[in-house]
């Protein structure tokens, strides 16, 4: 394996990423990208071949290598495990596949109380030992760079299990949420237990932070989120509190939900590009924030990308508690050279001194 970039600070527990999520001053703003391990990298496409992503995830040596590729290429401040939010549900035999170019597809979607019996408890070391093995392999190679483990939040995983495929409207999900809230609540509670088991196993194997992806929570009105989703997500974060690892909570289109998502108990709130980062900070004053360059901006001329990157840094205003990221995942056709240049720019120009906030 080629060499990893030299760490900015000594070890994973004192890295710029860990310091930033703890809202401590940092010599450079840490940066990583959601979906940094994936199709935008030619070395990923070369290695990955054409099989199902779930098969690739079942191969620890392959998944470890894919996890490390963006760390080597970009010198990002954190790795994110190469896996998927539907892995636990697939591993317990719920009948989930991931269709290339589409996303998760479920043979028999979750529709009634009887389907709860198909969601038995997830035992990571028995059902998906390859995930924790990948974590161990990655951590052994990473040295000072922390590995972020992750899971899907109960709502977002439920949306796939109920709809049976990616949806724009979430009509079946919302029909169940409103029409049979007890069943919907029971489903989310089981999926919370699944996320907890998965995240605890990843941390036990060496992950230094966790991110809970509630990618599609932005489809909900705040009062609906608060009543029907917040309890299950709160359960997930509470069950990780004793592990003493930073917990990140992310969703798309969640501007109106940021305060509620913070209330679920994460240490860091991920923000998409629709809310300026200074506005987001005001909505979650006691939290670190992560984001929030529009991933599609990476297709504009470099001067624009640089300008928008600087705008995020300027809006953060040198305050501790900022991790630079995109507002959602790297788009597959993104030029890796642009992401490498964004990393360099953030490292050169972003810092958090702990000084009073200028301007805001
Ligand atoms: O680099 C990383 O971020 C780590 C790997 C990662 C994947 N999925 C690999 C993957 C992570 C963190 C995820 C999480 C995930 N999976 C989310 C939450 C993040 C988000 O984007 O909001 C969601 C909603 C899923 C479900 C899912 N899996 C989708 C929507 C897709 C895309 C379908 C497609 O082909 O466009 C997948 C498949 C998937 N997961 C790919 C990757 C790299 C692409 C398919 C492949 O390379 O075979």
Tab-separated table of C-alpha atoms and ligand atoms in Angstrom:
chain	number	residue	atom	x	y	z
A	1	UNK	CA	0.000	0.000	0.000
A	2	UNK	CA	1.274	3.492	-0.719
A	3	UNK	CA	1.906	5.751	2.220
A	4	UNK	CA	-0.767	7.740	3.984
A	5	UNK	CA	-0.253	11.484	4.367
A	6	UNK	CA	1.507	12.603	7.531
A	7	UNK	CA	-0.934	13.400	10.336
A	8	UNK	CA	-1.369	17.032	11.276
A	9	UNK	CA	-1.281	16.236	14.989
A	10	UNK	CA	-0.040	13.153	16.869
A	11	UNK	CA	-2.838	10.626	17.130
A	12	UNK	CA	-6.504	9.919	16.493
A	13	UNK	CA	-7.509	11.168	19.919
A	14	UNK	CA	-5.828	14.550	19.444
A	15	UNK	CA	-6.331	14.972	15.704
A	16	UNK	CA	-7.734	18.195	14.262
A	17	UNK	CA	-10.992	16.376	13.556
A	18	UNK	CA	-11.466	15.188	17.134
A	19	UNK	CA	-10.438	18.581	18.520
A	20	UNK	CA	-12.896	20.361	16.246
A	21	UNK	CA	-15.839	18.159	17.156
A	22	UNK	CA	-15.009	18.870	20.804
A	23	UNK	CA	-15.123	22.580	19.946
A	24	UNK	CA	-11.476	23.131	20.788
A	25	UNK	CA	-9.197	25.477	18.817
A	26	UNK	CA	-7.497	23.857	15.803
A	27	UNK	CA	-4.450	24.877	13.735
A	28	UNK	CA	-6.352	23.971	10.570
A	29	UNK	CA	-10.029	23.314	9.907
A	30	UNK	CA	-10.468	19.556	9.473
A	31	UNK	CA	-12.179	18.352	6.316
A	32	UNK	CA	-13.601	15.094	4.996
A	33	UNK	CA	-16.309	14.357	2.448
A	34	UNK	CA	-19.435	12.270	2.756
A	35	UNK	CA	-19.223	9.565	0.050
A	36	UNK	CA	-15.495	10.271	-0.336
A	37	UNK	CA	-15.024	6.515	-0.850
A	38	UNK	CA	-16.868	5.847	-4.049
A	39	UNK	CA	-17.446	6.237	-7.726
A	40	UNK	CA	-15.769	9.611	-8.194
A	41	UNK	CA	-12.420	7.875	-7.661
A	42	UNK	CA	-10.952	6.000	-10.659
A	43	UNK	CA	-9.070	3.743	-8.239
A	44	UNK	CA	-12.444	2.837	-6.675
A	45	UNK	CA	-14.013	1.959	-10.008
A	46	UNK	CA	-10.944	-0.101	-10.924
A	47	UNK	CA	-11.071	-2.101	-7.702
A	48	UNK	CA	-14.803	-2.388	-7.262
A	49	UNK	CA	-15.759	-4.212	-10.470
A	50	UNK	CA	-19.438	-4.692	-11.243
A	51	UNK	CA	-20.830	-6.913	-8.469
A	52	UNK	CA	-23.243	-5.793	-5.785
A	53	UNK	CA	-21.919	-3.259	-3.307
A	54	UNK	CA	-23.154	-5.576	-0.560
A	55	UNK	CA	-20.743	-8.254	-1.840
A	56	UNK	CA	-17.904	-5.728	-1.810
A	57	UNK	CA	-18.779	-4.826	1.775
A	58	UNK	CA	-18.633	-8.539	2.724
A	59	UNK	CA	-14.953	-8.554	1.669
A	60	UNK	CA	-12.955	-6.857	4.482
A	61	UNK	CA	-9.668	-6.529	2.572
A	62	UNK	CA	-11.461	-4.875	-0.362
A	63	UNK	CA	-13.597	-2.622	1.842
A	64	UNK	CA	-10.600	-1.587	3.917
A	65	UNK	CA	-8.666	-0.648	0.781
A	66	UNK	CA	-11.635	1.362	-0.563
A	67	UNK	CA	-11.955	3.161	2.795
A	68	UNK	CA	-8.276	4.158	2.650
A	69	UNK	CA	-8.225	5.335	-0.989
A	70	UNK	CA	-9.627	8.842	-0.374
A	71	UNK	CA	-7.437	9.331	2.689
A	72	UNK	CA	-4.354	8.710	0.572
A	73	UNK	CA	-5.512	10.778	-2.375
A	74	UNK	CA	-6.947	13.787	-0.573
A	75	UNK	CA	-5.219	13.909	2.798
A	76	UNK	CA	-8.617	14.315	4.451
A	77	UNK	CA	-8.736	14.498	8.244
A	78	UNK	CA	-10.987	11.477	8.718
A	79	UNK	CA	-11.829	8.233	6.977
A	80	UNK	CA	-15.395	6.969	6.707
A	81	UNK	CA	-16.021	3.253	6.690
A	82	UNK	CA	-16.949	1.792	3.327
A	83	UNK	CA	-20.279	0.159	4.090
A	84	UNK	CA	-23.933	1.091	3.660
A	85	UNK	CA	-26.881	2.026	5.858
A	86	UNK	CA	-28.812	-1.065	4.766
A	87	UNK	CA	-26.083	-3.556	5.734
A	88	UNK	CA	-27.595	-4.565	9.124
A	89	UNK	CA	-31.089	-5.081	7.656
A	90	UNK	CA	-29.601	-7.114	4.803
A	91	UNK	CA	-27.449	-9.099	7.242
A	92	UNK	CA	-30.421	-10.267	9.299
A	93	UNK	CA	-32.112	-11.461	6.122
A	94	UNK	CA	-34.731	-8.780	5.535
A	95	UNK	CA	-34.199	-9.134	1.799
A	96	UNK	CA	-32.457	-5.897	0.815
A	97	UNK	CA	-30.274	-5.368	-2.237
A	98	UNK	CA	-28.604	-2.213	-3.533
A	99	UNK	CA	-29.277	-1.633	-7.216
A	100	UNK	CA	-26.498	0.253	-9.016
A	101	UNK	CA	-27.538	3.768	-9.922
A	102	UNK	CA	-30.749	3.463	-7.898
A	103	UNK	CA	-30.116	2.516	-4.281
A	104	UNK	CA	-31.637	0.083	-1.774
A	105	UNK	CA	-34.423	-2.179	-3.003
A	106	UNK	CA	-36.470	-4.439	-0.715
A	107	UNK	CA	-38.121	-7.609	-2.063
A	108	UNK	CA	-40.957	-7.643	0.465
A	109	UNK	CA	-41.360	-4.166	1.946
A	110	UNK	CA	-42.373	-3.655	5.560
A	111	UNK	CA	-46.176	-3.303	5.546
A	112	UNK	CA	-47.786	-4.782	8.646
A	113	UNK	CA	-47.303	-5.888	12.233
A	114	UNK	CA	-46.338	-9.396	11.071
A	115	UNK	CA	-43.276	-7.885	9.368
A	116	UNK	CA	-41.830	-7.001	12.783
A	117	UNK	CA	-41.042	-10.724	13.107
A	118	UNK	CA	-38.717	-10.398	10.111
A	119	UNK	CA	-36.690	-7.796	12.023
A	120	UNK	CA	-34.930	-9.888	14.614
A	121	UNK	CA	-32.201	-8.291	16.760
A	122	UNK	CA	-28.956	-7.556	14.925
A	123	UNK	CA	-25.857	-9.223	16.338
A	124	UNK	CA	-22.940	-7.549	14.560
A	125	UNK	CA	-20.259	-10.138	15.361
A	126	UNK	CA	-22.515	-12.997	14.236
A	127	UNK	CA	-24.538	-11.431	11.411
A	128	UNK	CA	-21.891	-9.195	9.824
A	129	UNK	CA	-18.438	-10.020	11.247
A	130	UNK	CA	-16.959	-8.627	8.021
A	131	UNK	CA	-17.898	-5.067	9.065
A	132	UNK	CA	-15.953	-5.109	12.306
A	133	UNK	CA	-13.101	-6.938	10.560
A	134	UNK	CA	-12.964	-4.101	8.012
A	135	UNK	CA	-12.869	-1.574	10.851
A	136	UNK	CA	-9.927	-3.399	12.434
A	137	UNK	CA	-8.008	-3.566	9.143
A	138	UNK	CA	-8.612	0.121	8.429
A	139	UNK	CA	-7.676	1.305	11.906
A	140	UNK	CA	-4.432	-0.703	11.766
A	141	UNK	CA	-3.468	1.175	8.569
A	142	UNK	CA	-4.780	4.625	9.411
A	143	UNK	CA	-2.399	5.583	12.155
A	144	UNK	CA	-3.261	9.065	13.307
A	145	UNK	CA	-6.301	9.613	11.104
A	146	UNK	CA	-9.590	8.795	12.850
A	147	UNK	CA	-12.112	6.435	11.308
A	148	UNK	CA	-15.769	7.480	11.370
A	149	UNK	CA	-18.213	4.596	11.772
A	150	UNK	CA	-21.812	5.100	10.722
A	151	UNK	CA	-25.346	3.822	10.669
A	152	UNK	CA	-28.609	4.849	9.100
A	153	UNK	CA	-31.000	6.633	11.450
A	154	UNK	CA	-34.230	4.744	12.195
A	155	UNK	CA	-36.390	6.992	9.989
A	156	UNK	CA	-34.194	6.873	6.892
A	157	UNK	CA	-33.741	3.093	7.063
A	158	UNK	CA	-37.482	2.702	7.714
A	159	UNK	CA	-38.227	4.759	4.615
A	160	UNK	CA	-36.362	2.208	2.468
A	161	UNK	CA	-37.915	-0.798	4.213
A	162	UNK	CA	-41.441	0.605	3.820
A	163	UNK	CA	-41.197	2.139	0.336
A	164	UNK	CA	-39.178	-0.805	-0.990
A	165	UNK	CA	-37.012	1.549	-3.060
A	166	UNK	CA	-35.828	5.160	-3.076
A	167	UNK	CA	-38.783	7.553	-2.988
A	168	UNK	CA	-39.323	11.238	-3.580
A	169	UNK	CA	-42.645	11.458	-1.776
A	170	UNK	CA	-42.423	8.904	1.085
A	171	UNK	CA	-46.126	8.269	0.699
A	172	UNK	CA	-46.178	4.754	2.173
A	173	UNK	CA	-43.892	5.816	4.994
A	174	UNK	CA	-46.077	8.792	5.862
A	175	UNK	CA	-49.243	6.724	5.496
A	176	UNK	CA	-47.930	4.319	8.144
A	177	UNK	CA	-46.518	7.065	10.381
A	178	UNK	CA	-49.873	8.855	10.504
A	179	UNK	CA	-52.206	5.878	10.029
A	180	UNK	CA	-50.605	3.380	12.398
A	181	UNK	CA	-48.251	5.347	14.643
A	182	UNK	CA	-47.885	2.414	17.059
A	183	UNK	CA	-46.576	0.119	14.315
A	184	UNK	CA	-44.374	2.882	12.899
A	185	UNK	CA	-42.998	3.529	16.396
A	186	UNK	CA	-42.319	-0.181	16.928
A	187	UNK	CA	-40.457	-0.329	13.612
A	188	UNK	CA	-38.330	2.717	14.449
A	189	UNK	CA	-37.576	1.308	17.883
A	190	UNK	CA	-36.249	-1.930	16.337
A	191	UNK	CA	-34.200	0.044	13.833
A	192	UNK	CA	-32.818	2.150	16.690
A	193	UNK	CA	-31.617	-1.048	18.397
A	194	UNK	CA	-30.073	-2.135	15.113
A	195	UNK	CA	-28.186	1.160	14.727
A	196	UNK	CA	-27.036	1.020	18.344
A	197	UNK	CA	-25.684	-2.526	18.005
A	198	UNK	CA	-23.953	-1.665	14.743
A	199	UNK	CA	-22.353	1.544	16.021
A	200	UNK	CA	-21.217	0.028	19.317
A	201	UNK	CA	-19.529	-2.816	17.434
A	202	UNK	CA	-17.774	-0.374	15.089
A	203	UNK	CA	-16.506	1.657	18.049
A	204	UNK	CA	-15.382	-1.490	19.887
A	205	UNK	CA	-13.372	-2.402	16.777
A	206	UNK	CA	-11.668	1.006	16.674
A	207	UNK	CA	-13.907	3.661	15.081
A	208	UNK	CA	-13.148	7.019	16.753
A	209	UNK	CA	-16.387	8.832	15.884
A	210	UNK	CA	-19.821	7.908	14.574
A	211	UNK	CA	-22.209	9.531	12.151
A	212	UNK	CA	-25.919	8.776	12.089
A	213	UNK	CA	-27.328	9.439	8.622
A	214	UNK	CA	-30.932	10.593	8.705
A	215	UNK	CA	-30.610	11.633	5.095
A	216	UNK	CA	-34.314	11.837	4.353
A	217	UNK	CA	-35.621	13.344	7.634
A	218	UNK	CA	-35.985	16.649	5.779
A	219	UNK	CA	-39.126	15.213	4.188
A	220	UNK	CA	-40.930	15.727	7.507
A	221	UNK	CA	-42.553	18.741	9.125
A	222	UNK	CA	-40.921	19.649	12.458
A	223	UNK	CA	-43.898	18.641	14.613
A	224	UNK	CA	-44.160	15.298	12.841
A	225	UNK	CA	-40.428	14.723	13.222
A	226	UNK	CA	-40.589	15.613	16.895
A	227	UNK	CA	-43.465	13.279	17.687
A	228	UNK	CA	-42.705	10.267	15.483
A	229	UNK	CA	-38.953	10.241	14.793
A	230	UNK	CA	-37.106	12.135	17.507
A	231	UNK	CA	-37.721	9.488	20.241
A	232	UNK	CA	-36.012	6.712	18.253
A	233	UNK	CA	-33.090	8.914	17.210
A	234	UNK	CA	-32.698	10.135	20.793
A	235	UNK	CA	-32.536	6.508	21.901
A	236	UNK	CA	-29.640	5.899	19.490
A	237	UNK	CA	-27.556	8.831	20.727
A	238	UNK	CA	-28.274	8.113	24.394
A	239	UNK	CA	-27.145	4.508	23.971
A	240	UNK	CA	-23.776	5.706	22.667
A	241	UNK	CA	-23.119	8.296	25.371
A	242	UNK	CA	-20.955	6.012	27.518
A	243	UNK	CA	-18.571	5.303	24.620
A	244	UNK	CA	-17.129	8.813	24.732
A	245	UNK	CA	-16.810	9.128	20.953
A	246	UNK	CA	-18.091	12.167	19.042
A	247	UNK	CA	-21.550	11.604	17.579
A	248	UNK	CA	-22.548	13.364	14.346
A	249	UNK	CA	-26.170	13.684	13.191
A	250	UNK	CA	-26.774	14.517	9.535
A	251	UNK	CA	-29.738	14.982	7.217
A	252	UNK	CA	-30.576	16.696	3.934
A	253	UNK	CA	-33.060	19.566	3.719
A	254	UNK	CA	-33.173	19.717	7.499
A	255	UNK	CA	-32.854	23.479	7.992
A	256	UNK	CA	-36.124	23.592	9.924
A	257	UNK	CA	-35.154	20.483	11.923
A	258	UNK	CA	-31.648	21.445	13.027
A	259	UNK	CA	-32.595	22.334	16.612
A	260	UNK	CA	-34.615	19.128	16.982
A	261	UNK	CA	-31.815	17.043	15.502
A	262	UNK	CA	-29.430	18.661	17.972
A	263	UNK	CA	-31.871	17.830	20.769
A	264	UNK	CA	-31.621	14.150	19.818
A	265	UNK	CA	-28.255	14.261	21.558
A	266	UNK	CA	-25.473	14.428	18.960
A	267	UNK	CA	-22.283	16.442	19.545
A	268	UNK	CA	-22.096	17.619	15.936
A	269	UNK	CA	-24.921	18.589	13.602
A	270	UNK	CA	-24.375	18.100	9.872
A	271	UNK	CA	-25.789	20.858	7.681
A	272	UNK	CA	-26.625	20.731	3.987
A	273	UNK	CA	-25.932	23.693	1.681
A	274	UNK	CA	-29.404	25.215	1.917
A	275	UNK	CA	-28.687	26.889	5.262
A	276	UNK	CA	-25.636	29.165	5.566
A	277	UNK	CA	-23.314	27.735	8.218
A	278	UNK	CA	-23.504	30.872	10.398
A	279	UNK	CA	-27.307	30.654	10.386
A	280	UNK	CA	-27.084	26.941	11.200
A	281	UNK	CA	-24.728	27.683	14.111
A	282	UNK	CA	-27.238	30.122	15.547
A	283	UNK	CA	-29.881	27.363	15.420
A	284	UNK	CA	-27.673	24.866	17.309
A	285	UNK	CA	-25.596	27.135	19.550
A	286	UNK	CA	-24.239	24.423	21.858
A	287	UNK	CA	-23.063	22.079	19.097
A	288	UNK	CA	-20.238	21.724	16.639
A	289	UNK	CA	-21.331	21.878	13.000
A	290	UNK	CA	-20.248	20.008	9.890
A	291	UNK	CA	-20.614	21.180	6.309
A	292	UNK	CA	-21.624	22.648	3.999
A	293	UNK	CA	-20.360	23.267	0.442
A	294	UNK	CA	-22.960	22.377	-2.210
A	295	UNK	CA	-21.587	19.197	-3.866
A	296	UNK	CA	-22.802	20.411	-7.270
A	297	UNK	CA	-20.677	23.584	-6.948
A	298	UNK	CA	-17.658	21.299	-7.523
A	299	UNK	CA	-18.673	21.244	-11.209
A	300	UNK	CA	-18.292	25.043	-11.561
A	301	UNK	CA	-15.004	26.758	-12.542
A	302	UNK	CA	-12.350	26.485	-9.809
A	303	UNK	CA	-12.570	30.190	-8.918
A	304	UNK	CA	-16.220	29.654	-8.011
A	305	UNK	CA	-15.465	26.519	-5.992
A	306	UNK	CA	-12.716	28.396	-4.135
A	307	UNK	CA	-14.991	31.361	-3.527
A	308	UNK	CA	-17.812	29.184	-2.153
A	309	UNK	CA	-15.343	27.229	0.007
A	310	UNK	CA	-13.973	30.508	1.427
A	311	UNK	CA	-17.534	31.677	2.024
A	312	UNK	CA	-18.173	28.667	4.304
A	313	UNK	CA	-14.948	29.364	6.219
A	314	UNK	CA	-15.714	33.085	6.453
A	315	UNK	CA	-19.213	32.445	7.740
A	316	UNK	CA	-17.840	30.130	10.403
A	317	UNK	CA	-15.656	33.060	11.381
A	318	UNK	CA	-12.844	31.107	13.053
A	319	UNK	CA	-15.147	29.696	15.711
A	320	UNK	CA	-14.109	26.361	17.237
A	321	UNK	CA	-16.423	23.481	16.401
A	322	UNK	CA	-16.453	23.417	12.604
A	323	UNK	CA	-15.678	20.386	10.444
A	324	UNK	CA	-15.631	21.253	6.749
A	325	UNK	CA	-17.588	18.887	4.501
A	326	UNK	CA	-19.924	18.973	1.556
A	327	UNK	CA	-23.608	19.562	2.251
A	328	UNK	CA	-24.287	15.999	1.028
A	329	UNK	CA	-22.288	13.206	-0.598
A	330	UNK	CA	-19.711	13.562	-3.363
A	331	UNK	CA	-21.516	13.280	-6.698
A	332	UNK	CA	-20.190	10.393	-8.826
A	333	UNK	CA	-18.943	12.586	-11.721
A	334	UNK	CA	-16.976	14.956	-9.474
A	335	UNK	CA	-13.386	15.610	-10.561
A	336	UNK	CA	-11.194	14.262	-7.726
A	337	UNK	CA	-8.712	17.052	-8.488
A	338	UNK	CA	-11.288	19.616	-7.397
A	339	UNK	CA	-11.836	17.837	-4.064
A	340	UNK	CA	-8.073	17.633	-3.517
A	341	UNK	CA	-7.844	21.391	-4.139
A	342	UNK	CA	-10.716	22.047	-1.699
A	343	UNK	CA	-8.881	20.057	0.992
A	344	UNK	CA	-5.722	22.121	0.419
A	345	UNK	CA	-7.659	25.386	0.515
A	346	UNK	CA	-9.462	24.478	3.752
A	347	UNK	CA	-6.189	23.377	5.344
A	348	UNK	CA	-4.403	26.555	4.237
A	349	UNK	CA	-7.081	29.077	5.107
A	350	UNK	CA	-9.366	27.511	7.719
A	351	UNK	CA	-8.502	27.703	11.383
A	352	UNK	CA	-10.253	28.115	14.704
A	353	UNK	CA	-8.472	30.252	17.212
A	354	UNK	CA	-11.058	30.374	19.923
A	355	UNK	CA	-11.006	34.172	19.596
A	356	UNK	CA	-14.246	36.126	19.725
A	357	UNK	CA	-16.362	35.737	16.618
A	358	UNK	CA	-15.767	38.488	14.084
A	359	UNK	CA	-18.808	40.114	12.580
A	360	UNK	CA	-21.653	37.770	13.492
B	1	LIG	O1	-17.560	7.280	1.448
B	1	LIG	C1	-18.542	7.054	2.156
B	1	LIG	O2	-19.366	7.948	2.474
B	1	LIG	C2	-18.700	5.689	2.791
B	1	LIG	C3	-19.610	4.805	2.209
B	1	LIG	C4	-21.115	4.981	2.220
B	1	LIG	C5	-21.907	4.322	1.249
B	1	LIG	N1	-23.212	4.496	1.564
B	1	LIG	C6	-21.368	3.522	0.121
B	1	LIG	C7	-22.190	3.438	-1.103
B	1	LIG	C8	-21.976	5.634	3.096
B	1	LIG	C9	-21.653	6.513	4.285
B	1	LIG	C10	-23.301	5.307	2.678
B	1	LIG	C11	-24.499	5.743	3.413
B	1	LIG	C12	-25.790	5.717	2.716
B	1	LIG	N2	-26.311	4.733	1.921
B	1	LIG	C13	-26.769	6.721	2.860
B	1	LIG	C14	-26.625	7.943	3.722
B	1	LIG	C15	-25.763	8.944	3.044
B	1	LIG	C16	-26.449	9.785	2.017
B	1	LIG	O3	-25.981	9.786	0.870
B	1	LIG	O4	-27.446	10.460	2.361
B	1	LIG	C17	-27.887	6.343	2.088
B	1	LIG	C18	-29.153	7.130	1.917
B	1	LIG	C19	-27.580	5.075	1.505
B	1	LIG	C20	-28.442	4.239	0.626
B	1	LIG	C21	-27.782	4.096	-0.694
B	1	LIG	N3	-26.788	3.170	-0.985
B	1	LIG	C22	-27.942	4.911	-1.843
B	1	LIG	C23	-28.932	6.034	-1.973
B	1	LIG	C24	-27.031	4.453	-2.810
B	1	LIG	C25	-26.751	5.075	-4.158
B	1	LIG	C26	-27.227	4.310	-5.325
B	1	LIG	C27	-26.377	4.663	-6.530
B	1	LIG	O5	-25.822	3.734	-7.115
B	1	LIG	O6	-26.295	5.849	-6.874
B	1	LIG	C28	-26.337	3.378	-2.254
B	1	LIG	C29	-25.256	2.616	-2.900
B	1	LIG	C30	-23.896	3.025	-2.468
B	1	LIG	N4	-23.499	3.058	-1.163
B	1	LIG	C31	-22.800	3.409	-3.294
B	1	LIG	C32	-21.710	3.644	-2.436
B	1	LIG	C33	-20.308	4.012	-2.814
B	1	LIG	C34	-22.818	3.495	-4.819
B	1	LIG	C35	-22.928	2.176	-5.480
B	1	LIG	C36	-21.636	1.450	-5.737
B	1	LIG	O7	-20.523	2.028	-5.759
B	1	LIG	O8	-21.752	0.244	-5.998
